[in-house]
mmCIF file of C-alpha atoms in Angstrom:
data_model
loop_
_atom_site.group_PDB
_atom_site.id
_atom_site.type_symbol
_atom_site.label_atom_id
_atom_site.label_comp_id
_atom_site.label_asym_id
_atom_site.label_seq_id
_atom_site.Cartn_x
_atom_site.Cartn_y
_atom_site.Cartn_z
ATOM 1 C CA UNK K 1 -118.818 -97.521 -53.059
ATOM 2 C CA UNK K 2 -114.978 -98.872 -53.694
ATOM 3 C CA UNK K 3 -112.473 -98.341 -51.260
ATOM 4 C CA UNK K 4 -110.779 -95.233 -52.832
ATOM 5 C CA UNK K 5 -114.219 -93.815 -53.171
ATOM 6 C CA UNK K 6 -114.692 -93.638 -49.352
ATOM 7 C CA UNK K 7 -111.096 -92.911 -48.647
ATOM 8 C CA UNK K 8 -111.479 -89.553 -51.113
ATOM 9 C CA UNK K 9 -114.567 -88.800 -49.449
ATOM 10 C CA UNK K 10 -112.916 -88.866 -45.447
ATOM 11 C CA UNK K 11 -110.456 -86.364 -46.913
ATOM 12 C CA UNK K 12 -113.040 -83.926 -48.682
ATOM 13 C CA UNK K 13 -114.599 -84.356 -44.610
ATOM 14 C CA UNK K 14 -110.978 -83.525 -43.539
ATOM 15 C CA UNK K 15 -110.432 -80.146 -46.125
ATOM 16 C CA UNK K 16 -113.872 -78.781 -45.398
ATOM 17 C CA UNK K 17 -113.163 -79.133 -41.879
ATOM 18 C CA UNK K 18 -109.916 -76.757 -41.909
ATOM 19 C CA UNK K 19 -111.864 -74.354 -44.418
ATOM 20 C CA UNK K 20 -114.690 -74.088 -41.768
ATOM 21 C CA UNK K 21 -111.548 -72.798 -39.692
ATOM 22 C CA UNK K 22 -110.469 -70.617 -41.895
ATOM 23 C CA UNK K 23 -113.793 -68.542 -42.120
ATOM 24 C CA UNK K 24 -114.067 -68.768 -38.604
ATOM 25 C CA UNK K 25 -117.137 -70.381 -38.858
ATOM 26 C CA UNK K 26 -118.748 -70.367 -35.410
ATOM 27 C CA UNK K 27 -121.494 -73.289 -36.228
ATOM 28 C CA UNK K 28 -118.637 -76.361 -36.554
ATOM 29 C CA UNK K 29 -120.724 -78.465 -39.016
ATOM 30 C CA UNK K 30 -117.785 -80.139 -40.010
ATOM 31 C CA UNK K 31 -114.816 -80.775 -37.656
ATOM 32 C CA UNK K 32 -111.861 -82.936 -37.617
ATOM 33 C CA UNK K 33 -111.769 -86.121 -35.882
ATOM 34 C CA UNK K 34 -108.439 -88.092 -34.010
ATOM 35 C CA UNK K 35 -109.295 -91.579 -33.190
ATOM 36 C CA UNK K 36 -107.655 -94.265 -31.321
ATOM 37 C CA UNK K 37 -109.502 -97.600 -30.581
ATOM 38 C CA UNK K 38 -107.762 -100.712 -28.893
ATOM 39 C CA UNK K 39 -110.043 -104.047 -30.298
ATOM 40 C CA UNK K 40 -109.443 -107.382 -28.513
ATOM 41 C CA UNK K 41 -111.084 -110.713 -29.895
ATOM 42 C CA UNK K 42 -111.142 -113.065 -32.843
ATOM 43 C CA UNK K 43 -110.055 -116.060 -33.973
ATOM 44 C CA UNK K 44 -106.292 -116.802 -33.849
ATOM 45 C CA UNK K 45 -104.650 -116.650 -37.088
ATOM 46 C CA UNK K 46 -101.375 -117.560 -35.600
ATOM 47 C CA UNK K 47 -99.892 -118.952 -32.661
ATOM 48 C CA UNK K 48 -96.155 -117.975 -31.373
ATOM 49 C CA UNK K 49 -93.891 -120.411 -29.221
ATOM 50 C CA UNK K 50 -91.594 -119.322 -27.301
ATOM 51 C CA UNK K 51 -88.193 -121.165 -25.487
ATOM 52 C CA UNK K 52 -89.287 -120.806 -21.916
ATOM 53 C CA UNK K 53 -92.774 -122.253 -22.877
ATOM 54 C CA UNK K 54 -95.181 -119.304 -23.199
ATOM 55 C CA UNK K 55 -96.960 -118.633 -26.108
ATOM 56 C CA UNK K 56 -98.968 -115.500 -27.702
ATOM 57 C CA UNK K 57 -101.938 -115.565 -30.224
ATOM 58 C CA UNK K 58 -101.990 -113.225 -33.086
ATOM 59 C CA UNK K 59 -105.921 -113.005 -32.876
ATOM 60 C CA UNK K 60 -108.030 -111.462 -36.264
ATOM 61 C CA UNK K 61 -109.683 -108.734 -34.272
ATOM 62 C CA UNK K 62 -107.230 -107.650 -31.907
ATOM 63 C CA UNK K 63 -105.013 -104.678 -32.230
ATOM 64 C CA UNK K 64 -104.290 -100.927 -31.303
ATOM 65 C CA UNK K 65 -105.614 -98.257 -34.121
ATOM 66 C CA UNK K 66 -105.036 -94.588 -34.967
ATOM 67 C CA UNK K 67 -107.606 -92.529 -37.039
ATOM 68 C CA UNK K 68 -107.651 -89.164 -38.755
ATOM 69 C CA UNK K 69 -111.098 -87.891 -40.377
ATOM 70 C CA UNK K 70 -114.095 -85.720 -39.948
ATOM 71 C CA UNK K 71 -117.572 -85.191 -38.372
ATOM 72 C CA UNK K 72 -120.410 -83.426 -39.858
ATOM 73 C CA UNK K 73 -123.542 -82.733 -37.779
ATOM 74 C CA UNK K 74 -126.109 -82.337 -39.582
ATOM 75 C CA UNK K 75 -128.154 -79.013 -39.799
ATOM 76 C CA UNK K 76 -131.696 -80.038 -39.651
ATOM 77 C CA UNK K 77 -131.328 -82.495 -36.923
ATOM 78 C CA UNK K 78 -128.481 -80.906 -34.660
ATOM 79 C CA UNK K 79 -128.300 -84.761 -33.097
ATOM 80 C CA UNK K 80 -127.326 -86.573 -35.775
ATOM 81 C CA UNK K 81 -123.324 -86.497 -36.383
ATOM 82 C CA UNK K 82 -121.829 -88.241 -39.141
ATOM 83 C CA UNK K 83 -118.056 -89.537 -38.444
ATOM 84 C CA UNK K 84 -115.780 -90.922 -40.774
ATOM 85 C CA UNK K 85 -112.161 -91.743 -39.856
ATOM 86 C CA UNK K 86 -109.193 -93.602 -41.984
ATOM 87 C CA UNK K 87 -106.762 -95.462 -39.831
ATOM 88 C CA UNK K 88 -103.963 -98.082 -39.311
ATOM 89 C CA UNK K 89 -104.644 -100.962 -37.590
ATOM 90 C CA UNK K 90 -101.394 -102.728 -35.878
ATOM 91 C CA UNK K 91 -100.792 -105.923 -33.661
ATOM 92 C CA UNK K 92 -97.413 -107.569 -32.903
ATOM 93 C CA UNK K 93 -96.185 -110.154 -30.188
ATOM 94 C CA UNK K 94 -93.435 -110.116 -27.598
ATOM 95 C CA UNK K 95 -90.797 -112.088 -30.098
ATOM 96 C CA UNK K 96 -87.657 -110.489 -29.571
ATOM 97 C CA UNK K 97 -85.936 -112.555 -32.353
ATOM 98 C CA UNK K 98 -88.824 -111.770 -34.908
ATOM 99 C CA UNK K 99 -91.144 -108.775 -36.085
ATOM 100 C CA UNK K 100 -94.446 -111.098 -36.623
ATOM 101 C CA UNK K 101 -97.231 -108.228 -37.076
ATOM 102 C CA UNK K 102 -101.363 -108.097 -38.283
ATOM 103 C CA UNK K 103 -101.935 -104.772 -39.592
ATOM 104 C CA UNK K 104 -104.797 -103.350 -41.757
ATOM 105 C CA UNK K 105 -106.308 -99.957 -42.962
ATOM 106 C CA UNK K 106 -109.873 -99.578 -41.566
ATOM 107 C CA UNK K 107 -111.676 -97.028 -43.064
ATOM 108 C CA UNK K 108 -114.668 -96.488 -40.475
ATOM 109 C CA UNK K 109 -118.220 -94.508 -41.413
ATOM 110 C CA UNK K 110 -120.833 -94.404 -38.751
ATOM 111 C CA UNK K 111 -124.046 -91.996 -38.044
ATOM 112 C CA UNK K 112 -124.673 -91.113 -34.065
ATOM 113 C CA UNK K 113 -127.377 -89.996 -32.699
ATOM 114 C CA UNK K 114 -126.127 -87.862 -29.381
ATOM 115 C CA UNK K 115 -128.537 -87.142 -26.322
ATOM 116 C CA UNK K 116 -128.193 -83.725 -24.598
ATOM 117 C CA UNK K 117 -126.184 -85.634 -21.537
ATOM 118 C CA UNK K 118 -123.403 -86.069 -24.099
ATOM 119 C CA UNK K 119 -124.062 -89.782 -24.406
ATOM 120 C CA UNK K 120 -123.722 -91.578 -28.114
ATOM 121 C CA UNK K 121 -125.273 -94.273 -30.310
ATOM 122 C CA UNK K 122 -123.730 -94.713 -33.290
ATOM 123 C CA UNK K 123 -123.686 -97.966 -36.121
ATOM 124 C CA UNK K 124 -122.061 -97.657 -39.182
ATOM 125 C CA UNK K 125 -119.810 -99.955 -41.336
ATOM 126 C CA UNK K 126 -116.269 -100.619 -41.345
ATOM 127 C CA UNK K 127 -114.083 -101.606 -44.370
ATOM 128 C CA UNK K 128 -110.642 -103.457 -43.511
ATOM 129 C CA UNK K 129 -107.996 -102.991 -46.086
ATOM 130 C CA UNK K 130 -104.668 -104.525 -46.951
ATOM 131 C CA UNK K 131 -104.878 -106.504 -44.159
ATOM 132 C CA UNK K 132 -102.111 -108.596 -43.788
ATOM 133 C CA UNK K 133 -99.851 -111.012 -41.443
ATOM 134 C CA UNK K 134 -96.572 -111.110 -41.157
ATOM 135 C CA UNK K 135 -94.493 -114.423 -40.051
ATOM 136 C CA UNK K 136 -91.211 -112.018 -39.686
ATOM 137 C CA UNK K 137 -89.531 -115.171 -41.233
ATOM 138 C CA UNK K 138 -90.837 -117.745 -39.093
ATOM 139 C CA UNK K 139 -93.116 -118.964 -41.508
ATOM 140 C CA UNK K 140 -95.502 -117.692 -44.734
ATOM 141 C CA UNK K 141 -97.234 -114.171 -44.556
ATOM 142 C CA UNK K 142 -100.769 -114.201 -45.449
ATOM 143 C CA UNK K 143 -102.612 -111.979 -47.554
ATOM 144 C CA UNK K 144 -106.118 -112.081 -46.836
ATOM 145 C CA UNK K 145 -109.210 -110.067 -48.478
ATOM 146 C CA UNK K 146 -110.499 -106.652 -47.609
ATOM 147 C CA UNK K 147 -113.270 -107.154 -45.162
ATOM 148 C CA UNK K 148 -116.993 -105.324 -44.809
ATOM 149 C CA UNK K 149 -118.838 -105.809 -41.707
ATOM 150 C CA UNK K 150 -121.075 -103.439 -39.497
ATOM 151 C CA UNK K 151 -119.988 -101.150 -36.407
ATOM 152 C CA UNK K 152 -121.705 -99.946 -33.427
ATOM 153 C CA UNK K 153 -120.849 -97.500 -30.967
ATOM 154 C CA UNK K 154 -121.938 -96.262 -27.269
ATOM 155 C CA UNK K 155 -120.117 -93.704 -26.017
ATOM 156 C CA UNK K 156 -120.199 -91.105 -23.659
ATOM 157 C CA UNK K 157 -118.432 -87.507 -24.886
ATOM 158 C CA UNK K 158 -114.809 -88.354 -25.923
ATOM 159 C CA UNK K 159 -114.835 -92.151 -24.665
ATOM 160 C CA UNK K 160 -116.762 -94.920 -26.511
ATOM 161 C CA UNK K 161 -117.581 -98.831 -26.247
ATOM 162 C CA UNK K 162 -117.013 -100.153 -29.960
ATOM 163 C CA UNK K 163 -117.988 -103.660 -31.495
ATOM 164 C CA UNK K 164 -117.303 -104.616 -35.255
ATOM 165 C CA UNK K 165 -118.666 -107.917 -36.671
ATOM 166 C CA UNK K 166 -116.228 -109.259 -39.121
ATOM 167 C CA UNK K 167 -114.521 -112.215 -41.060
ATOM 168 C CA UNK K 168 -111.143 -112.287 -42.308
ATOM 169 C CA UNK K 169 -111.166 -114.351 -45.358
ATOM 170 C CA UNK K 170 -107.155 -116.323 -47.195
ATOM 171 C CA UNK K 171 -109.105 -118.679 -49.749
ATOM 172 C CA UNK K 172 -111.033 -121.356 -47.994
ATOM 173 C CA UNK K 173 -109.708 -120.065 -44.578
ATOM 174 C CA UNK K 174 -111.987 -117.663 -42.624
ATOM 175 C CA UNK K 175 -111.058 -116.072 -39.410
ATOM 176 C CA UNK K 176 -113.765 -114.778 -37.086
ATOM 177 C CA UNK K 177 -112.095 -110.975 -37.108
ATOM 178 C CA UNK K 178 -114.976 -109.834 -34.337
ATOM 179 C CA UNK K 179 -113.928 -107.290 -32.008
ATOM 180 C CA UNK K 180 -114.935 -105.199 -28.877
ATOM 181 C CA UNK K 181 -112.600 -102.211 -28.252
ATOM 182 C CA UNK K 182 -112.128 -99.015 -26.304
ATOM 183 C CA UNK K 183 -112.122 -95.796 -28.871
ATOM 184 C CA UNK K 184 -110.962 -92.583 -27.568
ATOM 185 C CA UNK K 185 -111.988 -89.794 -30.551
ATOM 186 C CA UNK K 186 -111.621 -86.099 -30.252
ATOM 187 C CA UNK K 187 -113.725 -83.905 -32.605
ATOM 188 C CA UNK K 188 -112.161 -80.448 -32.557
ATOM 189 C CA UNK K 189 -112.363 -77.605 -32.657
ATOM 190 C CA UNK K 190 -114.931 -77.620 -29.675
#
């Protein structure tokens, strides 16, 4: 399944989700979803200097993110939700003289299975896109290649514990992009 292919899908998740409102459907199989994660880790793809000695890594997997999508449980087996979420990923440094940035466009689809306490297992796989560094002039800006690697999730109602496996690949260079993060996702309406 291509990018656009999953990206047309979250929104389909998205429009059934306000139809469902509009009915006033009172069973919420589909609702909408606001996520934002902040991911620390990785390898560092660059390292900034600065005049009173300190420096800052841009690191692969690091970053703050914020999600839009949808969650479907699913009717048969009222445990199993299905999330999927589009988002921008974004990471800068403390250069005042410079905008050096890593940002991408993860587009997120997991399946969790959630116990009657209201805590959450989920795995799924996430697909970074147009991921890219800028140097804010200070050097080149890489491109590198969209990225695949698998998700998982513990969470516990509205607050989760997320790790994504994942390599950031600019020709022969590969990044370790692996990440732990704290997500924060609302599914509404309750």
């Amino acid at each position: 399944m291509n990018t656009k292919s999953i990206i047309c899908l979250l929104l389909c998740l998205g429009l059934g989700s306000s139809s469902a409102f509009a009915q006033g459907d009172d069973s919420r199989l589909i609702r909408a979803l606001i996520d934002f994660t902040a991911e620390f880790g990785g390898d560092p793809v660059a390292t900034v200097y600065f005049t009173n000695g300190e420096d800052q890594s841009v690191k692969a997997g690091q970053g703050l993110s914020l999600g839009l999508g949808g969650e479907l449980t699913i009717p048969v087996v009222n445990k199993l939700k299905v999330r999927g979420w589009v988002s921008y990923k974004y990471q800068t440094t403390m250069a005042d003289n410079a905008d050096i940035t890593l940002t991408s466009v993860p587009v997120n689809l997991t399946a969790n299975w959630v116990m009657n306490n209201g805590i959450r297992f989920g795995a799924g796989l996430a697909l970074h896109n147009a991921v890219k560094f800028g140097a804010g002039g200070l050097g080149d800006d890489i491109k590198f290649n969209n990225a695949t690697g698998p998700l998982f999730e513990v969470g516990w109602k509205w607050i989760g514990l997320r790790y994504t496996l994942m390599e950031y690949v600019d020709g022969a260079d590969i990044y370790d992009a692996n990440a732990i993060g704290v997500s924060l996702s609302f599914a509404f309406p309750q």
